[in-house]
mmCIF file of N, CA and C in Angstrom:
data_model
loop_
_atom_site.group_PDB
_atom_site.id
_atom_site.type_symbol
_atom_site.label_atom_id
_atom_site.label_comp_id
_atom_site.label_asym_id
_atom_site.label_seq_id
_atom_site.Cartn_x
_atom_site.Cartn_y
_atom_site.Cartn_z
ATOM 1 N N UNK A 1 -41.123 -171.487 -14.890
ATOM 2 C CA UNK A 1 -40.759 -171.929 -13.550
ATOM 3 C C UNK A 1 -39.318 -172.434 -13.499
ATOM 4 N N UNK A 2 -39.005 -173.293 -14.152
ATOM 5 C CA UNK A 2 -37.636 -174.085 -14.498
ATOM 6 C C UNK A 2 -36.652 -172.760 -15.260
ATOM 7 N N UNK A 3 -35.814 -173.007 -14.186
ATOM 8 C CA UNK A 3 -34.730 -171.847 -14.760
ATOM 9 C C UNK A 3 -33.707 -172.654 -15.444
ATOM 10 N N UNK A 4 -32.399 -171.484 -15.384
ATOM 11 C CA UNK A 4 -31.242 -172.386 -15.879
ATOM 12 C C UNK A 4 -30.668 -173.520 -15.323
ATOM 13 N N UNK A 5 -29.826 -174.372 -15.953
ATOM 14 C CA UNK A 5 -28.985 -175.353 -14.892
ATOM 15 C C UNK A 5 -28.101 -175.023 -14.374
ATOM 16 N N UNK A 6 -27.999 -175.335 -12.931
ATOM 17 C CA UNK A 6 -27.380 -174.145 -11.913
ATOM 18 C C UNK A 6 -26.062 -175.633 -11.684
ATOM 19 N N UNK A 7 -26.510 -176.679 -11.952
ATOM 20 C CA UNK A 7 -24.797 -177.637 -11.748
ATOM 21 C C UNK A 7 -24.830 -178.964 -11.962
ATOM 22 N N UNK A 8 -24.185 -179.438 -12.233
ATOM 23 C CA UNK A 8 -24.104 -181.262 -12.507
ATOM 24 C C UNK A 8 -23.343 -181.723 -11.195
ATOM 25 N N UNK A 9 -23.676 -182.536 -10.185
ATOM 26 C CA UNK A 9 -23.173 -182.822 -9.260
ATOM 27 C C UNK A 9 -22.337 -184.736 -9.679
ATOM 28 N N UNK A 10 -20.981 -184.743 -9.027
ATOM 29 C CA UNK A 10 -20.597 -185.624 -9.144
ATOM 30 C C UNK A 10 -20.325 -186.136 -8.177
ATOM 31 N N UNK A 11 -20.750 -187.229 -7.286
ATOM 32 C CA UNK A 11 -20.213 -188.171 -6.177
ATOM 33 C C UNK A 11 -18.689 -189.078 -6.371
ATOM 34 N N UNK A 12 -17.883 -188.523 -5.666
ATOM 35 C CA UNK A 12 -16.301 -189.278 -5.470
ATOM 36 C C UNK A 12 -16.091 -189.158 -4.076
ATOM 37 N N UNK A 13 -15.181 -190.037 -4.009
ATOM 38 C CA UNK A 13 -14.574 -190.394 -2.647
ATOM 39 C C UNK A 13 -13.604 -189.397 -2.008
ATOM 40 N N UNK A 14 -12.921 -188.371 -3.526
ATOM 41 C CA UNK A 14 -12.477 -186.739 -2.703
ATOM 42 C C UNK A 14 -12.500 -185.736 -3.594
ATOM 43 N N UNK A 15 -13.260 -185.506 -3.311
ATOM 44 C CA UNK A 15 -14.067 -183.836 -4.324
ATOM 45 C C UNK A 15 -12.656 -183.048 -4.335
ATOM 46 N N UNK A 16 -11.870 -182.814 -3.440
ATOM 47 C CA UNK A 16 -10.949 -182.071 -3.924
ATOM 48 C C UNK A 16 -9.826 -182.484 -4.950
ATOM 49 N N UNK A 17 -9.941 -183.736 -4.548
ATOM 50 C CA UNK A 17 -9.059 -184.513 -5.676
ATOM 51 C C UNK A 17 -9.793 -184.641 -6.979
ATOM 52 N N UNK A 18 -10.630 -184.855 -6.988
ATOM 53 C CA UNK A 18 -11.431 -184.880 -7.829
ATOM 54 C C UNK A 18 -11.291 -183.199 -8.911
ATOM 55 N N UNK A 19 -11.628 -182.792 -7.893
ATOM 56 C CA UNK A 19 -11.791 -181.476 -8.879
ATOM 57 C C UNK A 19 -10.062 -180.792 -9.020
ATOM 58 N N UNK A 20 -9.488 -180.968 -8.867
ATOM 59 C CA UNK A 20 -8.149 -180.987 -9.207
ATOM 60 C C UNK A 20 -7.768 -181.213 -10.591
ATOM 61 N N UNK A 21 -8.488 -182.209 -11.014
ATOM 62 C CA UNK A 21 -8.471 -182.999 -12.521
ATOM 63 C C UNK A 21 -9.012 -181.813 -13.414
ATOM 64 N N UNK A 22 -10.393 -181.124 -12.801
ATOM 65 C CA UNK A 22 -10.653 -180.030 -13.915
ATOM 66 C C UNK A 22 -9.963 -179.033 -13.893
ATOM 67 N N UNK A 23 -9.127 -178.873 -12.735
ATOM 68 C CA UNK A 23 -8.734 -177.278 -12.551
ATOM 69 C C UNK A 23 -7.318 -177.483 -13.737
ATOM 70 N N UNK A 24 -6.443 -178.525 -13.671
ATOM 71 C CA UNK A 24 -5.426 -178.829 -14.541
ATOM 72 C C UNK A 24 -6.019 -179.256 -15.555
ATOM 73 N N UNK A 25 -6.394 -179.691 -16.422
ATOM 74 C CA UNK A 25 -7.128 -180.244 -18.195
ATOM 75 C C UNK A 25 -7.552 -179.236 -17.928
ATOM 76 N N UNK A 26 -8.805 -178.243 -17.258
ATOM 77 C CA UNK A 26 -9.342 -177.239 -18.472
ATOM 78 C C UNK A 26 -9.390 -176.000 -17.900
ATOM 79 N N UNK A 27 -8.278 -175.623 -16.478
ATOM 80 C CA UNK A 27 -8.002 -174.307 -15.960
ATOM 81 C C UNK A 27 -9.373 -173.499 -15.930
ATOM 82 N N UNK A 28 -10.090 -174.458 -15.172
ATOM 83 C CA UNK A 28 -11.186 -174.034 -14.403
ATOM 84 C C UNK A 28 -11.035 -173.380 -12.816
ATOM 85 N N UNK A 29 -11.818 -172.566 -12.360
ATOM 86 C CA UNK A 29 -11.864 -171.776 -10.720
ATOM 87 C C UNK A 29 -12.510 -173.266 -10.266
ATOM 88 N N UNK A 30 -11.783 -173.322 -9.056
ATOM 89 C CA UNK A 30 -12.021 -174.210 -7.959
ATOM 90 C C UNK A 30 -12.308 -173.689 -6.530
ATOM 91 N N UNK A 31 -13.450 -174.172 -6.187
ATOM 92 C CA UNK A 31 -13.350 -173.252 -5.040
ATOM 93 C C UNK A 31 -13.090 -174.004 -3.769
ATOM 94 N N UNK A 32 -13.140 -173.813 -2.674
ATOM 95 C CA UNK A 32 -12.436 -174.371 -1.182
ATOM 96 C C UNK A 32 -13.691 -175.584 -1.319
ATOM 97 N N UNK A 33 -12.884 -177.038 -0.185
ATOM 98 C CA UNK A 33 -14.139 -177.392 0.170
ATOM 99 C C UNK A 33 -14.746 -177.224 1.183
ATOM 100 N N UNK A 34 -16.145 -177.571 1.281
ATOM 101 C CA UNK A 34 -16.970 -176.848 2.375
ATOM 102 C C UNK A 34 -18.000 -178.243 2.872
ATOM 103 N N UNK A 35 -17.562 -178.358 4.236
ATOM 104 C CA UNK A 35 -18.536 -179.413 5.061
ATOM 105 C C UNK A 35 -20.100 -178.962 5.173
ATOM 106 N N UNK A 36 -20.891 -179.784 4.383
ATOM 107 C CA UNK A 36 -22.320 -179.659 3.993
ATOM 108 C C UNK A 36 -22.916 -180.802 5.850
ATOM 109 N N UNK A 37 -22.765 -180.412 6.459
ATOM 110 C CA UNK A 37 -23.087 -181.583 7.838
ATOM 111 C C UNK A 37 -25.023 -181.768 7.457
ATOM 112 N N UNK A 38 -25.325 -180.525 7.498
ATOM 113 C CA UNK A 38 -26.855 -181.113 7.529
ATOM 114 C C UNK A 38 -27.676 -181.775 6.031
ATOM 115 N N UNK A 39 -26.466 -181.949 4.946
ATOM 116 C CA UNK A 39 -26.891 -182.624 3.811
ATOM 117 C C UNK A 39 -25.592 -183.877 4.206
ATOM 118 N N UNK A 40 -24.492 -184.228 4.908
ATOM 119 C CA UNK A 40 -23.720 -185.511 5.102
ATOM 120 C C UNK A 40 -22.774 -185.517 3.877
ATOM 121 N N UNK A 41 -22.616 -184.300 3.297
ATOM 122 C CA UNK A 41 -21.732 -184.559 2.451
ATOM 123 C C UNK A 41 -20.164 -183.230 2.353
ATOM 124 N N UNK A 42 -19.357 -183.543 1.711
ATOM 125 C CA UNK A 42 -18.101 -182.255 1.848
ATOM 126 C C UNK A 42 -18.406 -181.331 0.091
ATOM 127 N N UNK A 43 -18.536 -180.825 -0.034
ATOM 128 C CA UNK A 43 -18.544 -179.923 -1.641
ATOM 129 C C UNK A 43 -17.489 -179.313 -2.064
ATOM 130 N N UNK A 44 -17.097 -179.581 -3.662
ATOM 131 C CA UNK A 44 -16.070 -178.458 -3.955
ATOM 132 C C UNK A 44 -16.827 -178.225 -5.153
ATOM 133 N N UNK A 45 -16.862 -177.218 -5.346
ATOM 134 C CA UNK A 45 -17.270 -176.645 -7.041
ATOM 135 C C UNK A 45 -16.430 -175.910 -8.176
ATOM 136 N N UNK A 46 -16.109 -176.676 -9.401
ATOM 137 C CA UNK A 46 -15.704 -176.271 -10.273
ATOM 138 C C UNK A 46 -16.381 -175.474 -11.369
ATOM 139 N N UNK A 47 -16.466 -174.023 -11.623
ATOM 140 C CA UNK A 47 -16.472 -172.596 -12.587
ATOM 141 C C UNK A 47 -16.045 -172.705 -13.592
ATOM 142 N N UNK A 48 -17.827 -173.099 -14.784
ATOM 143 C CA UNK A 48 -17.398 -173.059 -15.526
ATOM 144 C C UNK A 48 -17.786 -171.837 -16.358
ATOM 145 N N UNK A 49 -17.487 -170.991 -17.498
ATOM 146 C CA UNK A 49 -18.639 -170.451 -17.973
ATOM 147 C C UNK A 49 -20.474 -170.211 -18.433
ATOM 148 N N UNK A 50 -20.478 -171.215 -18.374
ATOM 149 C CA UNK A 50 -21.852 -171.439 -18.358
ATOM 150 C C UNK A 50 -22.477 -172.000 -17.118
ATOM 151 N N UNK A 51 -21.994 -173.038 -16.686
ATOM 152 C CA UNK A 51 -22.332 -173.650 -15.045
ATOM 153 C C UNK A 51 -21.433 -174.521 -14.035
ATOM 154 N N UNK A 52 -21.704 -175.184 -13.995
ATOM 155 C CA UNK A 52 -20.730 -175.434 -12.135
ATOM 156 C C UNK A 52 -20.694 -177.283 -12.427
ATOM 157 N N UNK A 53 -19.909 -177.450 -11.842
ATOM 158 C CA UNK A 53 -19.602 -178.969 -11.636
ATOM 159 C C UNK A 53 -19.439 -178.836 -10.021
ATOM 160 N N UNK A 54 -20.225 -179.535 -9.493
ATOM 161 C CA UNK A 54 -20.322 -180.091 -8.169
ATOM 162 C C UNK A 54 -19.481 -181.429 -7.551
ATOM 163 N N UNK A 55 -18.272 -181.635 -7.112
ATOM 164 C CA UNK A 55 -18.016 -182.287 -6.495
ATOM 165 C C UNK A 55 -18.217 -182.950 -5.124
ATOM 166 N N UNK A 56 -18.891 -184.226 -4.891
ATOM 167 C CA UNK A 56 -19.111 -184.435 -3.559
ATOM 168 C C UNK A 56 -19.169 -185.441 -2.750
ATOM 169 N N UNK A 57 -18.505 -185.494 -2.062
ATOM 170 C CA UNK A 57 -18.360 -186.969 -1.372
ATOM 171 C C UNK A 57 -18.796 -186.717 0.553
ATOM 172 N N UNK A 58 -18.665 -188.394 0.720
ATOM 173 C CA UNK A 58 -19.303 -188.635 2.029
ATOM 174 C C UNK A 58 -18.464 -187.928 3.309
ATOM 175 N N UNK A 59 -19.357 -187.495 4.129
ATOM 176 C CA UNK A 59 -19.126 -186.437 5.224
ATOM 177 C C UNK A 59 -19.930 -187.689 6.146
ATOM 178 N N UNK A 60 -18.772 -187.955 6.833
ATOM 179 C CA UNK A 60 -18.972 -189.426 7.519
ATOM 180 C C UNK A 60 -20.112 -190.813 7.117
ATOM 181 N N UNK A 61 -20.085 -191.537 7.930
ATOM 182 C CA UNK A 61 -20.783 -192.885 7.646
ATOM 183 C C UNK A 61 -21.891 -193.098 7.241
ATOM 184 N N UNK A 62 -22.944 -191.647 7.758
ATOM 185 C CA UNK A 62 -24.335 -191.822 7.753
ATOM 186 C C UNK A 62 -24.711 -191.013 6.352
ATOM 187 N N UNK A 63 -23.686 -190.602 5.425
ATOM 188 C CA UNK A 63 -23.698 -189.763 4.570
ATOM 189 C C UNK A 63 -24.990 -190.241 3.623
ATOM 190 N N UNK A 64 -25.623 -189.651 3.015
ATOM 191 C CA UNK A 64 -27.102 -189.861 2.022
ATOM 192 C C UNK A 64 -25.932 -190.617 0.737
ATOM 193 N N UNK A 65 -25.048 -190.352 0.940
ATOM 194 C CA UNK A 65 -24.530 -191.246 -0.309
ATOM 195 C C UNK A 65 -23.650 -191.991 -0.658
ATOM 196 N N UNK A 66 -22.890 -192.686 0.710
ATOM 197 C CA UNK A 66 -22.244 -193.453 0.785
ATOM 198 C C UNK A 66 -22.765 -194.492 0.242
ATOM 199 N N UNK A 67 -23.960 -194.870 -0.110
ATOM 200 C CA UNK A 67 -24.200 -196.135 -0.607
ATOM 201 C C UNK A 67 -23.833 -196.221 -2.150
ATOM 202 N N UNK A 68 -24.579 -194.443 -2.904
ATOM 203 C CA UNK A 68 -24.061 -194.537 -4.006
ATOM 204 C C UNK A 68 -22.574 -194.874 -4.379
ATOM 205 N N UNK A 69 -21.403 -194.189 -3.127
ATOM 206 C CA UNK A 69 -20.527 -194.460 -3.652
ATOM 207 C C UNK A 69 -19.716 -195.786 -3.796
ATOM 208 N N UNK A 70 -20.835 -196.633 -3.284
ATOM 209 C CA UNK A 70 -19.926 -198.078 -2.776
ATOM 210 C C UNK A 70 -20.360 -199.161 -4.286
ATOM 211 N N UNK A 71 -21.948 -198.339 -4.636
ATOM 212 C CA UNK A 71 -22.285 -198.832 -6.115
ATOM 213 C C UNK A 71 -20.992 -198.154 -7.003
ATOM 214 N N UNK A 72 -20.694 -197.189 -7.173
ATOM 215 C CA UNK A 72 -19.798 -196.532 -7.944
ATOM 216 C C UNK A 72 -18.560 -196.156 -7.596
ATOM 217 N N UNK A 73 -17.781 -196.998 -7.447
ATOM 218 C CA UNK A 73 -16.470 -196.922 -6.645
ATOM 219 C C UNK A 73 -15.464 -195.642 -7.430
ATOM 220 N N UNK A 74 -15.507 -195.305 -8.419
ATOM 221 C CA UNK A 74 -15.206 -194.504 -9.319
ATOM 222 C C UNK A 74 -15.624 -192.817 -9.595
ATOM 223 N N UNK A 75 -16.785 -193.387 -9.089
ATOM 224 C CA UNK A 75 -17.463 -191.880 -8.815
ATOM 225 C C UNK A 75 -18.612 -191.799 -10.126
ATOM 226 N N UNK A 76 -19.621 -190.989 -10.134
ATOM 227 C CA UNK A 76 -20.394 -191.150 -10.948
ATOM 228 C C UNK A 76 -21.566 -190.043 -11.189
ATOM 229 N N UNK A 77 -22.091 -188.991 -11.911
ATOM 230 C CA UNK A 77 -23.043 -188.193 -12.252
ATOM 231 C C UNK A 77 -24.379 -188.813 -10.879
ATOM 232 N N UNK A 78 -24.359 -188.095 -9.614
ATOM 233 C CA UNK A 78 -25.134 -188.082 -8.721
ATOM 234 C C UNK A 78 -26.723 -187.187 -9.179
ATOM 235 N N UNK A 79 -26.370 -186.167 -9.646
ATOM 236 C CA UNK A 79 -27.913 -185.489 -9.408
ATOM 237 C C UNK A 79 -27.439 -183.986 -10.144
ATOM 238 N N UNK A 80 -28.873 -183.350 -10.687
ATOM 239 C CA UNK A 80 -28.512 -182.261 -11.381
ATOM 240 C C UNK A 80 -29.353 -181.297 -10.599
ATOM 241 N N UNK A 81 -28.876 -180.311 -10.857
ATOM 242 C CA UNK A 81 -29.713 -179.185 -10.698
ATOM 243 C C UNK A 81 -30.043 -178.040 -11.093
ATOM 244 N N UNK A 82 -31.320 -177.258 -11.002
ATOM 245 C CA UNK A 82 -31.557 -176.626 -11.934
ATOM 246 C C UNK A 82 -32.331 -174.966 -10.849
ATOM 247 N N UNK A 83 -31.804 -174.190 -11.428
ATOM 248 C CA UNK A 83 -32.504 -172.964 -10.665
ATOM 249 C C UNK A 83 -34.411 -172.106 -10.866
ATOM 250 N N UNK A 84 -34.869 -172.770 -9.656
ATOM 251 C CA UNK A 84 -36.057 -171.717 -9.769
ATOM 252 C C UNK A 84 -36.712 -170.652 -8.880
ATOM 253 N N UNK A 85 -37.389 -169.684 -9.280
ATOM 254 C CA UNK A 85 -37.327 -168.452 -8.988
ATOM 255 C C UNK A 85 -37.870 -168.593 -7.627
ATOM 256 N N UNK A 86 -38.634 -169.505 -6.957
ATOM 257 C CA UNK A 86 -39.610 -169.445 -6.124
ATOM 258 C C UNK A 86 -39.626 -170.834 -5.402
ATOM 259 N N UNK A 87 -38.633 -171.325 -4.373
ATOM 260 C CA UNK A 87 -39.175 -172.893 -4.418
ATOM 261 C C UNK A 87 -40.510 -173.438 -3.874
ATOM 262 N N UNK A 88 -40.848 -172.642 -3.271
ATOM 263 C CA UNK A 88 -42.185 -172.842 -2.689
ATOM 264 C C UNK A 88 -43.083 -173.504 -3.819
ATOM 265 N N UNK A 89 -43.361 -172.191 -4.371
ATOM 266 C CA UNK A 89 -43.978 -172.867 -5.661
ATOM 267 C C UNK A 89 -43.838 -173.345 -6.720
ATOM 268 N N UNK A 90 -42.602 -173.468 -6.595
ATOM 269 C CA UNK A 90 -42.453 -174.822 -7.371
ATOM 270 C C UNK A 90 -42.584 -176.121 -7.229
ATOM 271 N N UNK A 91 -41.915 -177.006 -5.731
ATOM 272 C CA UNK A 91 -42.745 -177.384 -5.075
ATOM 273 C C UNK A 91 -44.334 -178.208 -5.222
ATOM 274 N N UNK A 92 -44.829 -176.666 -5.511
ATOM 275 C CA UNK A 92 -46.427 -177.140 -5.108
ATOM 276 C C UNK A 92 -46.840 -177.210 -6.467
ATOM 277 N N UNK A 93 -45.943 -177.017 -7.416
ATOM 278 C CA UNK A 93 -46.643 -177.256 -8.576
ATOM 279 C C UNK A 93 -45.661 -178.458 -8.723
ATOM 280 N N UNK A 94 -45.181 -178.720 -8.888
ATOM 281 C CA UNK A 94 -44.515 -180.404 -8.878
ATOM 282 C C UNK A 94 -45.189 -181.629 -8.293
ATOM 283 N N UNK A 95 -45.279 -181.219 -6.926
ATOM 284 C CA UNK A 95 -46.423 -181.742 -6.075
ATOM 285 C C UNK A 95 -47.686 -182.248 -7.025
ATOM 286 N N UNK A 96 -48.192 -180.982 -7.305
ATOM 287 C CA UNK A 96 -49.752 -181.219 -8.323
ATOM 288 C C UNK A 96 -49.752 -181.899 -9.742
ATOM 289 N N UNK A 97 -48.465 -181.995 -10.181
ATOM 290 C CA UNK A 97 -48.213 -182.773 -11.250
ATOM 291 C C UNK A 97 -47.222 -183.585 -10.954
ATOM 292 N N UNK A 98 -47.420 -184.302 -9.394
ATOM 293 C CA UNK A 98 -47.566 -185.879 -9.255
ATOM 294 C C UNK A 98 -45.912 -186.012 -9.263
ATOM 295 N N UNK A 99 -45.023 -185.144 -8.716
ATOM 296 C CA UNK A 99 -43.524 -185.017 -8.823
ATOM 297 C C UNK A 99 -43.465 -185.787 -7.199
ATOM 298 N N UNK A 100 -42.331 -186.518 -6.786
ATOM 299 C CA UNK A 100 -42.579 -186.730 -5.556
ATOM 300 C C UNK A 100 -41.271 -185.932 -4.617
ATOM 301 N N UNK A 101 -41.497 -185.192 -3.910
ATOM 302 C CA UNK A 101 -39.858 -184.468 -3.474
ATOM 303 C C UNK A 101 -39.900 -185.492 -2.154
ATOM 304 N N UNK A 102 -38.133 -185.420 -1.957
ATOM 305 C CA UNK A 102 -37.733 -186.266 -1.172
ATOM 306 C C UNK A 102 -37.470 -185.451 0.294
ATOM 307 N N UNK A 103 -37.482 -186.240 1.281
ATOM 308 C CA UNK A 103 -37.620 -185.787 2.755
ATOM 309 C C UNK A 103 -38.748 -184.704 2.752
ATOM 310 N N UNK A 104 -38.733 -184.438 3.981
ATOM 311 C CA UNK A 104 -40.182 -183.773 4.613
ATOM 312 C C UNK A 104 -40.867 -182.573 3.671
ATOM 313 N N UNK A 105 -39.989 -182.520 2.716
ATOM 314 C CA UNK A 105 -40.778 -181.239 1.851
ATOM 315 C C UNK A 105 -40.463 -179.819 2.113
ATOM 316 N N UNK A 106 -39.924 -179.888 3.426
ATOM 317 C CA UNK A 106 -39.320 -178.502 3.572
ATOM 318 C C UNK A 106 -37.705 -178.331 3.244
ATOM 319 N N UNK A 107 -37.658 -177.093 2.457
ATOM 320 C CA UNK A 107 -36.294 -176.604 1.768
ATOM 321 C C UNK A 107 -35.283 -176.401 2.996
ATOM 322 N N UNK A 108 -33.754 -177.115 2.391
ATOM 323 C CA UNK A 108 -33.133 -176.726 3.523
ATOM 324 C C UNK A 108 -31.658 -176.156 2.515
ATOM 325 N N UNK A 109 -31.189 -175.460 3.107
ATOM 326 C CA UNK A 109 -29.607 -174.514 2.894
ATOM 327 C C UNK A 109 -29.061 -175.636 2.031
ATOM 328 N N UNK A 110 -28.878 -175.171 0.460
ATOM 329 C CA UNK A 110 -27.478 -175.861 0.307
ATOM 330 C C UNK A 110 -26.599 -175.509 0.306
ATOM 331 N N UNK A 111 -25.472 -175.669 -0.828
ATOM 332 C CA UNK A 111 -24.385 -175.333 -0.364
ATOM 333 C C UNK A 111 -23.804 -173.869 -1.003
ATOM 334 N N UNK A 112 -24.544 -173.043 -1.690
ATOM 335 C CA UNK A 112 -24.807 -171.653 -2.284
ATOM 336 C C UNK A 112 -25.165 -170.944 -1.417
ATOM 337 N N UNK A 113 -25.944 -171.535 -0.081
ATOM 338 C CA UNK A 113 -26.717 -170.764 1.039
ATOM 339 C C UNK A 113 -27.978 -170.803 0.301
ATOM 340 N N UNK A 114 -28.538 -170.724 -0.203
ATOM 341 C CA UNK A 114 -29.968 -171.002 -0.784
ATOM 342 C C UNK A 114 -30.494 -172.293 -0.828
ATOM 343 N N UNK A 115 -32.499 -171.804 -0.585
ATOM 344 C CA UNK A 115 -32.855 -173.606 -0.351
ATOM 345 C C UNK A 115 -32.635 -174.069 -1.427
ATOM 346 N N UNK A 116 -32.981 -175.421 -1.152
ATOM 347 C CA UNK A 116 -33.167 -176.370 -2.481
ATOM 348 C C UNK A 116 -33.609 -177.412 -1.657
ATOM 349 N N UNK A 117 -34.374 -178.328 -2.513
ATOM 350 C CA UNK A 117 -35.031 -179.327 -2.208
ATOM 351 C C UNK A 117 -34.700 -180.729 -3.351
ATOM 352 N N UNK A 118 -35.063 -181.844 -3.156
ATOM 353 C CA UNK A 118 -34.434 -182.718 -4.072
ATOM 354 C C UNK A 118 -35.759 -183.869 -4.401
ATOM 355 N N UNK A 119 -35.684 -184.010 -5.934
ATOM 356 C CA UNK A 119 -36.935 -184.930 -6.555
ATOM 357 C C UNK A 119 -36.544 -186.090 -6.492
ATOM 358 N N UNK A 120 -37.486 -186.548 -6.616
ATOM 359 C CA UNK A 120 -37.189 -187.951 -7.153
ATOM 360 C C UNK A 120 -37.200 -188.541 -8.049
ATOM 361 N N UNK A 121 -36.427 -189.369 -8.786
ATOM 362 C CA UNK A 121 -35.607 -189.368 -9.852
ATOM 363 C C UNK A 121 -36.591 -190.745 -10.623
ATOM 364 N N UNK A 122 -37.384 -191.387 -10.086
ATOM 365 C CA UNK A 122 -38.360 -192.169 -11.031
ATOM 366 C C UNK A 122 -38.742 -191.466 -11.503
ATOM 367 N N UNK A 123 -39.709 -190.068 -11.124
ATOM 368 C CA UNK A 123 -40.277 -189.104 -11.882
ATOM 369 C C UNK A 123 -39.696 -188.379 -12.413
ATOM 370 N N UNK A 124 -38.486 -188.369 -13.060
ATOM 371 C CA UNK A 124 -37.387 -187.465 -13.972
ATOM 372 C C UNK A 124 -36.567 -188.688 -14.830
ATOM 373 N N UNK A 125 -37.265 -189.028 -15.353
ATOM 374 C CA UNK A 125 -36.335 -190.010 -15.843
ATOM 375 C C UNK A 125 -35.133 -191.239 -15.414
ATOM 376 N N UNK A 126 -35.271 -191.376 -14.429
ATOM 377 C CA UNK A 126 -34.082 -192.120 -13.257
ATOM 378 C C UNK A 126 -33.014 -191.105 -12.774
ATOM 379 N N UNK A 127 -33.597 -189.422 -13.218
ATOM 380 C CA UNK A 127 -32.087 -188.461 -12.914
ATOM 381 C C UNK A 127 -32.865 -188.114 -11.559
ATOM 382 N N UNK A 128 -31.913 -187.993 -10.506
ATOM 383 C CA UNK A 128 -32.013 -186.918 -9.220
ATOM 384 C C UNK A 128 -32.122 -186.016 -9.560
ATOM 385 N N UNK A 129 -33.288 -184.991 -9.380
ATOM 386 C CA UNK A 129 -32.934 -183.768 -9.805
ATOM 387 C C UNK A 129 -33.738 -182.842 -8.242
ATOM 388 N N UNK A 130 -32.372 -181.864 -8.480
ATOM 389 C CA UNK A 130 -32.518 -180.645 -7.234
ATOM 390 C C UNK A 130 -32.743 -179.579 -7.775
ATOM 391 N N UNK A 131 -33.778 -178.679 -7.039
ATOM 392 C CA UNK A 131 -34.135 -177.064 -7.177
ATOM 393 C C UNK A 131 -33.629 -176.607 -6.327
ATOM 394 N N UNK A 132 -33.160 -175.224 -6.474
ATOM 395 C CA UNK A 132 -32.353 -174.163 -6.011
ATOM 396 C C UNK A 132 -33.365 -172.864 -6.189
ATOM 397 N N UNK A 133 -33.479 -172.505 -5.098
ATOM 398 C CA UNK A 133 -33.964 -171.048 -5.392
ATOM 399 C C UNK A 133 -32.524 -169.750 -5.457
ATOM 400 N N UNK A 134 -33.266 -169.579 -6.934
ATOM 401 C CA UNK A 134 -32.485 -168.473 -7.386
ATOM 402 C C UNK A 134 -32.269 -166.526 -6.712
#
């Protein structure tokens, strides 16, 4: 069910600045940023060979993570994610082994254009972790 890891997401106050830092130290692809409105946040993603670094910060006041960033003024490893084939059922098998997903349960667009949905991170070890359908 659990595919590869599709990205390590990092919360900062400017993803493009932010990811600036990787594109100079390790001449990584950077890509544009892109206003996420129905997740409250802006994205830039840094290309790596193996997977993606997610940059992302607050897309106004009501952002899902302005709070993190006010704990972490610096910025800080927000949430991972990992690709599976089917989110539905994945989902429902998470569900059945007592996983708790966050908001209404239905998958919405991230920022790949594919759903994903997001766990909750007592039940992962204290990590956020997001599915992506692949």
């Amino acid at each position: 069910m659990l595919g590869r890891l599709n990205h390590v997401a990092i919360a900062v106050k400017d993803a493009e600045k932010a990811a600036k830092i990787y594109g100079a130290a390790f001449g990584a692809e950077i890509s544009a940023a892109v206003p996420l409105p129905e997740h409250g946040v802006i994205t830039v993603f840094v290309t790596l060979p193996n997977t993606k670094i997610e940059f992302i910060q607050p897309l106004g006041e009501a952002s899902p993570i302005t709070k993190f960033i006010e704990r972490n003024a610096d910025g800080g490893i927000h949430h991972i994610c990992y690709d599976v084939p089917d989110i539905i059922a994945a989902r429902d098998r998470l569900i059945g082994e007592g996983a708790r997903v966050l908001g209404d349960g239905v998958p919405k667009i991230g920022a790949h254009g594919k759903p994903v949905l997001f766990l909750h991170p007592k039940d992962f070890s204290g990590a956020l972790v997001e599915i992506e359908q692949n």
